Amino acid sequence: MTKKGLISVVEREHILSLLNHGKRTDGRSFNEFRKIQIIPGYVQKAEGSAIAKIGKSKVIAGVKAQMGAPFPDTPNKGVITTTVELVPVAAPEFESGPPREYAIELARVADRAIRESEAVSNEDLVIIPSKSVWILFIDIYVLDHDGNLYDACELAALGALLNTQIPDVKIVTNEKGEEVVEVLETTHPLVMKHTPISCTFSKIGDNIIVDPNYDEESIQDTRLTLAFTEENKICSTQKGESGSFSVEEIKKCIDIAAERTKDIRSQLDKIVDPQGYPWSEESS
Amino acid sequence: MAKNKEETVLITKDGIRHDGRKREDLREISFEVGVLDRADGSCLIEWGRNKILAAVYGPRELHPKHMQMPSQAYIRCEYRMATFSVPDRKRPAPNRREKEISKLLGEALDPALFTYLYPRSVIDVFIEVLQADGGTRCAAITAASLALADAGIPMRDLVSGVAAGNLSGKVVLDLDDIEDKEGEGDLPIAYLPNLEKVVLLQSDGIFTPDQYKEALDMLVPACKKVYQLQRKAITDKYSQINDAVQKDIDAEAKAKPAKDKKKADESKAKDDKKDKKKADDGKKSKADKEDKKKKGLKKPSKKKDDKKQASKEKEAKKD
């Protein structure tokens, strides 16, 4: 129901008629991603960070670790929270202020893939059971909006977690006999058990395309995001916008998403590029 | 909360679940349509131990005006949980989960409605979860679509929701709260049973692609089953109204001969008036029906027309 981006009728008809002939405006095939790049460690003050680029979409994620109490019903688990900010630098329709529905949905979809796949070893975040755990804040800022923010946010969060360093701690007993946590100067890498990667589809008319760009998104009828773990299991789904899918279409999307996420994962070494320059306009 | 995690066997080898259901069994579902007096349409659903109230207001003018859409109505859905609906008191302010579900439910109801009939307006759908026991979003959208039908809003189809889940690798339908928390995965959908379209699809937890596809194949017939119950609920309501009106008519017909001549004359004059009005109504409803035929309307809204006509007849009789 969100108001879609403004696009002229000529542009809309152009995109649609190309799609009906099996073509896309940027020359990609229906099931092809744009160039993906992850630049880790962009922000040194964060425990972990990464800029993810899909085509011209740019998203930065930072991980901050804070010590705190666990939830009473999960005393032996750390806490992970994910937020997404659609900051006004990224697009004319983004305004400052508290997160709107769209940002909340984005954050919850990115969060779901990480949480449900148990990507971060929850037990490793526990310092003293039921007393003190690490709380990881994954905060994602959208910097440049050229469509498919769902996959970009997911990749940025994953990239940031992959280079997160958690401070080492020492538990000492003080003179009152209480256990006190002492944070040391040294750090260790965060243990990751899984690497969830998502694939987003756009349905425009009867055409279903992978990785929609800004213009394609602005005329889409509906959207589907599927996240897969490295074991080829689905860990998160989200259908959005007001259109609909048939069951057959969903099944087809599952097969395509399984392939695409496998491709991305197999190229992860190449995609994650510490030397990459985030602001260059590389042709995709 | 669920400290006896080890003790609860979610599903046995024979496929029997902790509450005795089989894999494909749904919990008991009952609806009551038109429970609220002030709302334009309303529905109470009791789905297992879920108790959810849905109310529809509109179509009405949308404020703030910049939200208005020039070519269609805006479906504004608000899904809220009562503070006492869950074991630990929920904070009253809407949380992120509620906001996300509200957005998704609004988007899922949209394809079922002829929104282009009401440009620049809003159709408000309010959902209050009074008691939650797993699968609230599916139950909520099922109730909301009945409330929309009850409000007489032209619809392409009803919306039926059911969730599938993954219990120890076995795909089951309609998770309750314990199964949702302890199971491996949850996959809610909402479906347009006549148009055969999926309008809401989410999943969390783990499914293999094969389990996922199996779940979809199980969910479609389940949604159609829920649809039959929905249809029955709404047709029952109007047949009750029809029966009541018919009873009134019969009673009046019986009472007439006993009345004295003067009164009979009066009532004759009134009858003429009523007949005239009825004829007008008949004309109107015929035109309406034709109009709606063009738009390919389904039963519920037509029923509403019958109801309107019936109540008009009733009013005409009263004076």
XYZ file of C-alpha atoms in Angstrom:
603
model
C 0.000 0.000 0.000
C 2.999 2.272 0.210
C 2.921 4.981 -2.369
C 5.262 3.877 -5.080
C 8.027 6.030 -6.515
C 6.991 8.561 -9.099
C 7.541 7.363 -12.641
C 6.233 8.697 -15.927
C 3.694 6.777 -17.965
C 6.119 6.571 -20.903
C 8.804 5.027 -18.699
C 6.318 2.621 -17.180
C 5.066 1.471 -20.583
C 8.642 1.160 -21.808
C 9.717 -1.094 -18.929
C 6.563 -3.171 -19.178
C 6.701 -3.695 -22.944
C 10.371 -4.667 -22.742
C 9.548 -7.183 -20.005
C 6.770 -8.634 -22.120
C 9.421 -9.260 -24.769
C 11.671 -10.944 -22.205
C 14.043 -8.005 -21.806
C 14.978 -5.555 -19.061
C 15.951 -1.910 -19.358
C 19.494 -2.518 -18.120
C 20.049 -5.500 -20.411
C 19.973 -8.158 -17.705
C 18.119 -11.441 -18.019
C 15.131 -12.000 -15.699
C 17.089 -14.127 -13.230
C 20.274 -12.092 -13.143
C 21.600 -10.015 -10.245
C 23.449 -6.754 -10.748
C 27.074 -6.600 -9.618
C 27.351 -7.271 -5.896
C 30.172 -5.955 -3.771
C 30.760 -5.998 -0.021
C 33.387 -3.694 1.470
C 34.105 -4.787 5.036
C 35.538 -2.715 7.871
C 34.579 0.716 6.554
C 33.938 2.079 10.050
C 36.745 1.293 12.499
C 34.932 2.461 15.621
C 32.255 -0.175 15.223
C 32.854 -3.771 16.320
C 32.060 -4.753 12.738
C 30.885 -2.945 9.626
C 30.365 -3.342 5.907
C 29.065 -1.477 2.912
C 27.036 -3.624 0.538
C 26.460 -2.555 -3.037
C 23.994 -4.074 -5.454
C 24.348 -2.113 -8.669
C 24.022 1.473 -7.538
C 22.200 0.689 -4.295
C 24.501 1.281 -1.350
C 23.814 0.230 2.210
C 26.060 0.384 5.272
C 25.701 -1.791 8.347
C 27.505 -1.386 11.645
C 27.606 -3.805 14.560
C 27.924 -2.507 18.093
C 28.308 -4.862 21.051
C 27.073 -3.884 24.474
C 27.039 -5.850 27.660
C 23.625 -6.336 29.205
C 21.181 -8.709 30.810
C 19.630 -11.528 28.739
C 15.873 -11.911 28.324
C 14.486 -13.822 31.310
C 13.086 -16.606 29.105
C 16.400 -17.163 27.276
C 19.085 -16.847 29.991
C 21.676 -18.731 27.917
C 21.368 -16.709 24.756
C 22.731 -13.394 23.621
C 20.542 -10.713 22.116
C 20.624 -9.474 18.528
C 18.553 -6.534 17.330
C 18.426 -5.165 13.818
C 17.239 -1.734 12.748
C 17.101 -0.027 9.368
C 17.247 3.725 8.877
C 16.111 5.203 5.591
C 18.170 8.366 5.858
C 17.289 11.352 3.665
C 20.605 11.199 1.768
C 19.442 8.052 -0.002
C 16.337 9.111 -1.906
C 14.021 12.107 -2.324
C 11.109 10.239 -0.726
C 12.996 9.447 2.486
C 12.441 11.870 5.347
C 14.059 12.058 8.749
C 12.072 11.021 11.754
C 11.095 7.783 13.458
C 11.127 4.671 11.229
C 8.015 4.215 9.110
C 6.319 0.974 8.148
C 8.657 0.386 5.217
C 11.822 0.712 7.334
C 10.333 -1.546 10.001
C 9.502 -4.204 7.432
C 13.014 -3.999 5.947
C 14.593 -4.348 9.384
C 12.398 -7.241 10.377
C 13.105 -9.135 7.153
C 16.889 -8.677 7.554
C 16.568 -9.612 11.221
C 14.483 -12.699 10.467
C 17.032 -14.203 8.079
C 19.844 -13.773 10.634
C 17.794 -14.840 13.636
C 15.953 -17.818 12.148
C 19.042 -19.310 10.511
C 20.839 -18.893 13.866
C 23.656 -17.318 11.889
C 25.372 -16.035 15.031
C 26.216 -18.634 17.618
C 23.982 -17.417 20.420
C 25.806 -19.341 23.110
C 29.075 -17.571 22.297
C 27.490 -14.277 23.298
C 26.895 -15.443 26.867
C 29.366 -14.118 29.455
C 27.722 -15.178 32.738
C 24.549 -17.261 32.167
C 21.302 -15.450 33.091
C 23.315 -12.432 34.255
C 25.403 -10.946 31.553
C 25.438 -11.404 27.779
C 26.548 -9.504 24.687
C 23.815 -7.533 22.999
C 24.585 -7.048 19.305
C 23.013 -4.036 17.626
C 23.041 -4.378 13.857
C 22.152 -0.926 12.577
C 21.703 -0.562 8.846
C 21.673 2.763 7.000
C 20.510 2.966 3.417
C 22.829 5.411 1.639
C 21.767 5.254 -1.997
C 18.500 3.781 -3.238
C 18.499 2.017 -6.575
C 16.100 -0.764 -5.690
C 16.324 -4.141 -3.965
C 17.084 -2.773 -0.518
C 15.960 -6.095 0.973
C 18.919 -8.042 -0.386
C 21.308 -5.115 0.091
C 20.418 -4.784 3.802
C 20.739 -8.526 4.294
C 24.176 -8.590 2.624
C 25.377 -5.554 4.575
C 24.311 -7.137 7.864
C 26.006 -10.394 6.930
C 29.172 -8.607 5.813
C 29.309 -6.626 9.046
C 28.818 -9.725 11.207
C 31.520 -11.590 9.292
C 34.150 -9.040 10.323
C 32.858 -8.346 13.825
C 35.399 -8.505 16.634
C 34.053 -9.107 20.138
C 36.144 -7.861 23.095
C 37.679 -10.553 25.282
C 36.471 -10.566 28.886
C 37.752 -11.843 32.186
C 35.454 -12.767 35.040
C 36.903 -11.731 38.395
C 35.474 -12.053 41.887
C 35.552 -8.827 43.863
C 35.972 -8.423 47.656
C 32.207 -8.833 48.184
C 32.366 -12.220 46.477
C 30.415 -11.058 43.383
C 31.367 -12.015 39.870
C 32.401 -8.967 37.901
C 33.114 -8.823 34.173
C 36.285 -7.085 33.145
C 36.571 -6.089 29.485
C 40.065 -6.599 28.070
C 41.880 -4.750 25.295
C 42.077 -7.834 23.082
C 39.309 -9.089 20.814
C 38.259 -12.270 19.045
C 36.213 -12.742 15.877
C 32.492 -13.386 16.271
C 31.628 -17.039 15.636
C 29.249 -17.404 12.705
C 27.449 -20.714 12.236
C 25.505 -19.902 9.090
C 25.512 -17.405 6.244
C 21.940 -16.570 5.228
C 21.629 -14.889 1.821
C 18.400 -13.589 0.396
C 17.017 -13.242 -3.114
C 14.246 -10.779 -3.934
C 11.742 -11.085 -6.775
C 9.545 -8.460 -8.318
C 6.361 -9.329 -10.142
C 5.381 -6.873 -12.851
C 2.346 -7.984 -14.816
C 3.018 -11.681 -15.364
C 6.785 -11.237 -15.369
C 8.830 -12.267 -12.358
C 12.312 -10.774 -12.190
C 15.212 -11.083 -9.767
C 16.883 -8.082 -8.114
C 14.591 -5.240 -9.272
C 16.156 -1.812 -9.735
C 14.518 1.429 -8.619
C 12.423 1.922 -11.768
C 11.279 -1.691 -11.829
C 10.356 -1.506 -8.164
C 8.311 1.603 -8.730
C 5.972 -0.251 -11.105
C 6.005 -3.642 -9.402
C 2.755 -5.339 -8.431
C 4.233 -7.446 -5.697
C 7.506 -8.553 -4.160
C 8.883 -11.759 -2.669
C 12.052 -12.203 -0.623
C 13.389 -15.697 0.119
C 16.484 -16.283 2.266
C 18.532 -19.485 2.107
C 21.213 -20.922 4.366
C 24.347 -22.612 3.012
C 22.606 -25.953 3.620
C 20.049 -24.929 0.977
C 17.287 -24.467 3.542
C 14.790 -21.616 3.496
C 15.122 -19.542 6.675
C 12.898 -16.559 5.864
C 10.155 -15.503 3.463
C 8.406 -12.212 3.041
C 5.839 -11.278 0.448
C 5.111 -7.579 0.254
C 3.039 -5.068 -1.722
C -0.556 -5.614 -2.694
C -0.349 -8.011 -5.651
C -0.547 -11.786 -5.526
C 1.321 -14.926 -6.589
C 0.049 -18.310 -7.672
C 1.382 -21.363 -5.848
C 3.199 -22.436 -9.031
C 4.948 -19.080 -9.245
C 6.115 -19.368 -5.638
C 7.514 -22.842 -6.273
C 9.399 -21.546 -9.299
C 10.784 -18.667 -7.229
C 12.049 -21.146 -4.606
C 14.066 -22.998 -7.240
C 15.489 -19.807 -8.737
C 16.331 -18.332 -5.335
C 18.101 -21.537 -4.300
C 20.334 -21.236 -7.357
C 20.998 -17.507 -7.106
C 21.896 -17.600 -3.401
C 24.205 -20.538 -4.089
C 25.934 -18.489 -6.814
C 26.400 -15.522 -4.499
C 27.734 -17.691 -1.697
C 30.230 -19.445 -3.965
C 31.581 -16.062 -5.057
C 31.608 -14.590 -1.563
C 35.425 -14.422 -1.491
C 35.378 -12.299 -4.634
C 32.390 -10.224 -3.545
C 33.898 -9.326 -0.168
C 36.632 -6.896 -1.158
C 38.426 -4.981 1.633
C 40.207 -2.910 -1.030
C 36.993 -1.932 -2.793
C 36.080 1.710 -3.131
C 32.464 2.201 -2.091
C 31.671 5.374 -4.024
C 32.923 4.517 -7.496
C 30.360 4.205 -10.250
C 31.351 0.906 -11.731
C 29.295 -0.303 -14.616
C 27.400 -3.337 -13.539
C 7.521 -19.783 29.940
C 7.648 -23.249 28.387
C 10.052 -24.733 30.874
C 8.876 -28.287 30.330
C 10.328 -28.181 26.837
C 11.748 -31.680 27.067
C 8.474 -33.113 28.323
C 6.297 -31.857 25.482
C 6.356 -34.240 22.546
C 5.351 -32.050 19.624
C 4.665 -34.874 17.203
C 4.809 -38.650 17.625
C 6.119 -41.122 15.083
C 2.535 -41.786 13.969
C 2.041 -38.086 13.281
C -0.122 -37.295 16.323
C 0.483 -33.832 17.768
C 0.558 -32.759 21.391
C -3.131 -31.831 21.357
C -4.202 -34.995 19.570
C -4.540 -33.497 16.106
C -3.182 -35.154 12.983
C -0.757 -33.358 10.678
C -3.369 -31.797 8.422
C -6.021 -31.115 11.084
C -7.081 -27.550 11.808
C -8.289 -26.389 15.176
C -11.979 -25.668 15.642
C -13.013 -22.461 13.893
C -16.173 -20.448 14.462
C -17.242 -17.035 13.240
C -19.850 -14.553 14.253
C -20.547 -11.872 11.675
C -21.901 -8.438 12.563
C -21.170 -8.566 16.286
C -20.536 -4.837 16.588
C -23.321 -2.307 16.323
C -21.458 0.870 15.426
C -18.989 -0.534 12.890
C -19.976 -0.793 9.216
C -18.925 -4.408 9.284
C -17.526 -6.683 11.942
C -16.605 -10.262 12.687
C -15.524 -12.223 15.726
C -13.435 -15.284 15.062
C -12.681 -18.020 17.549
C -9.954 -20.214 16.134
C -8.806 -22.711 18.698
C -8.093 -20.493 21.656
C -7.549 -17.405 19.509
C -10.250 -14.790 19.966
C -9.996 -11.961 17.494
C -12.322 -9.088 16.665
C -12.227 -7.340 13.295
C -14.150 -4.168 12.462
C -14.467 -2.242 9.205
C -15.224 1.455 8.881
C -15.667 3.025 5.483
C -15.172 3.666 2.679
C -14.822 7.167 4.142
C -12.807 10.309 3.586
C -9.084 9.871 4.162
C -7.178 12.269 6.368
C -4.455 13.470 6.103
C -5.320 14.427 2.550
C -1.832 13.873 1.145
C -2.322 10.167 1.799
C -5.260 10.037 -0.591
C -4.747 8.038 -3.755
C -6.305 9.522 -6.895
C -7.241 6.216 -8.501
C -8.087 3.879 -5.645
C -9.056 3.532 -2.009
C -6.393 3.127 0.629
C -6.746 0.027 2.803
C -5.604 1.074 6.253
C -5.212 -1.957 8.447
C -4.364 -1.857 12.106
C -3.528 -5.098 13.870
C -3.246 -4.764 17.647
C -2.912 -7.194 20.495
C -4.579 -6.583 23.823
C -2.171 -6.329 26.756
C -3.756 -9.389 28.362
C -3.875 -11.528 25.215
C -0.513 -13.183 25.910
C 1.065 -14.807 29.000
C 3.380 -11.869 29.819
C 1.600 -8.532 29.666
C 2.211 -6.844 26.332
C 3.090 -3.175 26.430
C 0.147 -1.202 25.112
C 2.096 0.834 22.523
C 2.184 -0.831 19.089
C 5.451 -2.680 18.637
C 7.384 -3.377 15.447
C 5.793 -6.780 15.002
C 2.310 -5.283 15.084
C 3.293 -2.563 12.641
C 4.745 -5.086 10.211
C 1.692 -7.345 10.413
C -0.632 -4.349 9.953
C 1.190 -3.398 6.764
C 1.146 -6.944 5.400
C -2.528 -7.549 6.209
C -3.537 -4.302 4.485
C -1.546 -5.285 1.411
C -3.021 -8.780 1.460
C -6.628 -7.546 1.636
C -6.126 -5.107 -1.234
C -6.270 -7.655 -4.102
C -9.601 -8.967 -2.753
C -11.308 -5.570 -3.033
C -12.439 -3.353 -5.893
C -10.439 -0.457 -4.525
C -10.801 1.566 -7.720
C -14.475 2.105 -6.911
C -13.567 4.439 -4.059
C -10.805 6.832 -5.131
C -9.384 9.217 -2.506
C -11.109 7.274 0.291
C -9.951 4.980 3.022
C -11.296 1.631 4.128
C -10.265 1.150 7.737
C -9.811 -2.387 9.002
C -9.202 -2.614 12.735
C -8.171 -5.884 14.298
C -8.029 -6.475 18.039
C -6.504 -9.725 19.228
C -8.236 -10.417 22.536
C -6.577 -13.768 23.125
C -3.630 -15.093 21.161
C -2.696 -18.735 20.752
C -0.588 -19.009 17.614
C -1.598 -18.229 14.048
C -3.174 -14.871 14.884
C -2.316 -13.200 11.581
C -4.081 -15.928 9.590
C -7.112 -15.858 11.853
C -7.086 -12.057 11.762
C -7.138 -11.788 7.972
C -9.837 -14.464 7.754
C -11.991 -12.436 10.141
C -11.127 -9.147 8.447
C -12.321 -10.378 5.056
C -15.657 -11.399 6.598
C -15.956 -7.986 8.253
C -15.379 -6.367 4.837
C -18.078 -8.555 3.313
C -20.359 -7.663 6.220
C -19.737 -3.988 5.508
C -21.047 -4.574 1.998
C -17.813 -3.593 0.287
C -17.621 -5.113 -3.217
C -15.140 -7.966 -3.182
C -13.538 -10.214 -5.780
C -13.131 -13.014 -3.283
C -12.905 -13.744 0.422
C -9.457 -14.109 1.971
C -8.668 -17.287 3.898
C -5.539 -17.744 5.963
C -3.857 -20.830 7.408
C -0.314 -21.415 8.654
C 1.862 -24.460 8.088
C 4.725 -25.458 10.332
C 7.707 -27.713 10.623
C 7.678 -30.041 13.640
C 10.794 -32.216 13.780
C 10.972 -32.322 9.988
C 7.264 -33.086 9.516
C 5.062 -30.515 7.804
C 1.885 -29.829 9.775
C -0.956 -27.310 9.536
C -2.216 -24.638 11.908
C 0.366 -24.317 14.692
C -0.788 -23.366 18.157
C 1.338 -21.265 20.473
C 3.422 -24.142 21.881
C 4.110 -25.600 18.436
C 4.979 -22.155 17.131
C 7.533 -21.543 19.892
C 9.032 -25.034 20.054
C 8.745 -26.092 16.423
C 11.362 -25.528 13.743
C 9.399 -23.321 11.404
C 6.235 -21.378 10.720
C 4.801 -20.555 7.280
C 1.610 -18.464 7.275
C -0.228 -17.754 4.037
C -3.435 -16.020 3.022
C -5.182 -17.187 -0.116
C -7.950 -16.085 -2.437
C -9.739 -19.450 -2.803
C -11.668 -18.681 -6.004
C -8.965 -16.738 -7.796
C -6.314 -19.193 -6.519
C -3.836 -16.497 -5.581
C -1.518 -16.198 -2.607
C -1.781 -12.707 -1.128
C 0.223 -13.137 2.074
C 3.299 -15.291 2.424
C 5.849 -15.270 5.194
C 8.083 -17.811 6.799
C 10.487 -18.068 9.639
C 12.449 -20.995 10.966
C 13.875 -23.663 8.724
C 12.254 -25.438 5.775
C 13.937 -27.401 3.026
C 12.656 -26.479 -0.455
C 10.775 -29.812 -0.587
C 9.132 -29.244 2.802
C 8.217 -25.743 1.696
C 6.529 -26.999 -1.459
C 4.760 -29.752 0.472
C 3.506 -27.109 2.910
C 2.129 -25.008 0.045
C 0.339 -28.043 -1.373
C -1.233 -28.779 2.020
C -2.175 -25.158 2.655
C -4.269 -24.656 -0.477
C -6.952 -27.258 0.372
C -6.879 -26.083 4.015
C -7.590 -22.510 2.931
C -10.467 -23.765 0.781
C -11.832 -25.565 3.830
C -11.681 -22.347 5.849
C -13.378 -20.561 2.939
C -16.378 -22.909 3.148
C -16.741 -22.062 6.847
C -16.488 -18.331 6.089
C -19.112 -18.593 3.382
C -21.428 -20.459 5.676
C -20.970 -17.889 8.434
C -21.986 -14.995 6.222
C -24.852 -16.742 4.443
C -26.179 -17.947 7.809
C -26.338 -14.406 9.059
C -28.484 -13.213 6.170
C -30.714 -16.235 6.128
C -31.434 -15.488 9.793
C -32.414 -11.948 8.883
C -34.554 -13.238 6.050
C -36.286 -15.688 8.365
C -36.986 -12.954 10.909
C -38.438 -10.675 8.248
C -40.542 -13.490 6.858
C -41.893 -14.216 10.328
C -42.918 -10.570 10.744
C -44.677 -10.602 7.416
C -46.546 -13.788 8.288
C -47.558 -12.449 11.704
C -48.921 -9.278 10.183
C -50.861 -11.175 7.561
C -52.496 -13.231 10.298
C -53.296 -10.217 12.463
C -54.960 -8.259 9.652
C -58.398 -9.959 9.438
C -59.008 -9.362 13.152
C -58.663 -5.611 12.845
C -61.721 -3.392 12.386
C -62.663 -1.891 9.067
C -61.288 1.563 9.740
C -57.902 0.184 10.623
C -57.996 -2.057 7.624
C -58.565 0.962 5.425
C -55.660 2.727 7.045
C -53.409 -0.244 6.614
C -54.567 -0.564 3.011
C -53.457 2.994 2.372
C -50.196 2.165 4.085
C -49.836 -0.985 2.027
C -50.187 1.034 -1.136
C -47.446 3.268 0.093
C -45.319 0.282 0.991
C -45.925 -1.350 -2.379
C -44.846 1.800 -4.080
C -41.706 1.917 -1.995
C -41.072 -1.754 -2.589
C -41.370 -1.239 -6.314
C -38.875 1.562 -6.076
C -36.565 -0.638 -4.090
C -37.020 -3.439 -6.567
C -36.045 -1.129 -9.378
C -33.042 0.081 -7.455
C -31.814 -3.341 -6.446
C -32.296 -4.674 -9.963
C -30.201 -1.829 -11.297
C -27.685 -2.461 -8.546
C -27.473 -6.109 -9.374
C -26.935 -5.445 -13.029
C -24.320 -2.914 -12.177
C -22.585 -5.376 -9.938
C -22.825 -8.189 -12.448
C -20.728 -6.056 -14.717
C -18.106 -5.783 -12.033
C -18.138 -9.522 -11.470
C -19.261 -9.431 -7.861
C -19.445 -12.307 -5.456
C -22.222 -13.284 -3.158
C -21.469 -11.534 0.137
C -22.028 -8.024 -1.136
C -25.179 -9.073 -2.914
C -26.389 -10.557 0.330
C -25.782 -7.256 1.990
C -28.097 -5.720 -0.571
C -30.753 -8.236 0.336
C -30.265 -7.276 3.929
C -30.601 -3.604 3.154
C -33.729 -4.281 1.205
C -35.067 -6.473 3.946
C -34.486 -3.843 6.575
C -36.099 -1.227 4.380
C -39.166 -3.425 4.067
C -39.152 -3.822 7.811
C -39.000 -0.085 8.345
C -41.756 0.474 5.833
C -43.916 -1.922 7.754
C -43.259 -0.321 11.116
C -44.822 3.034 10.319
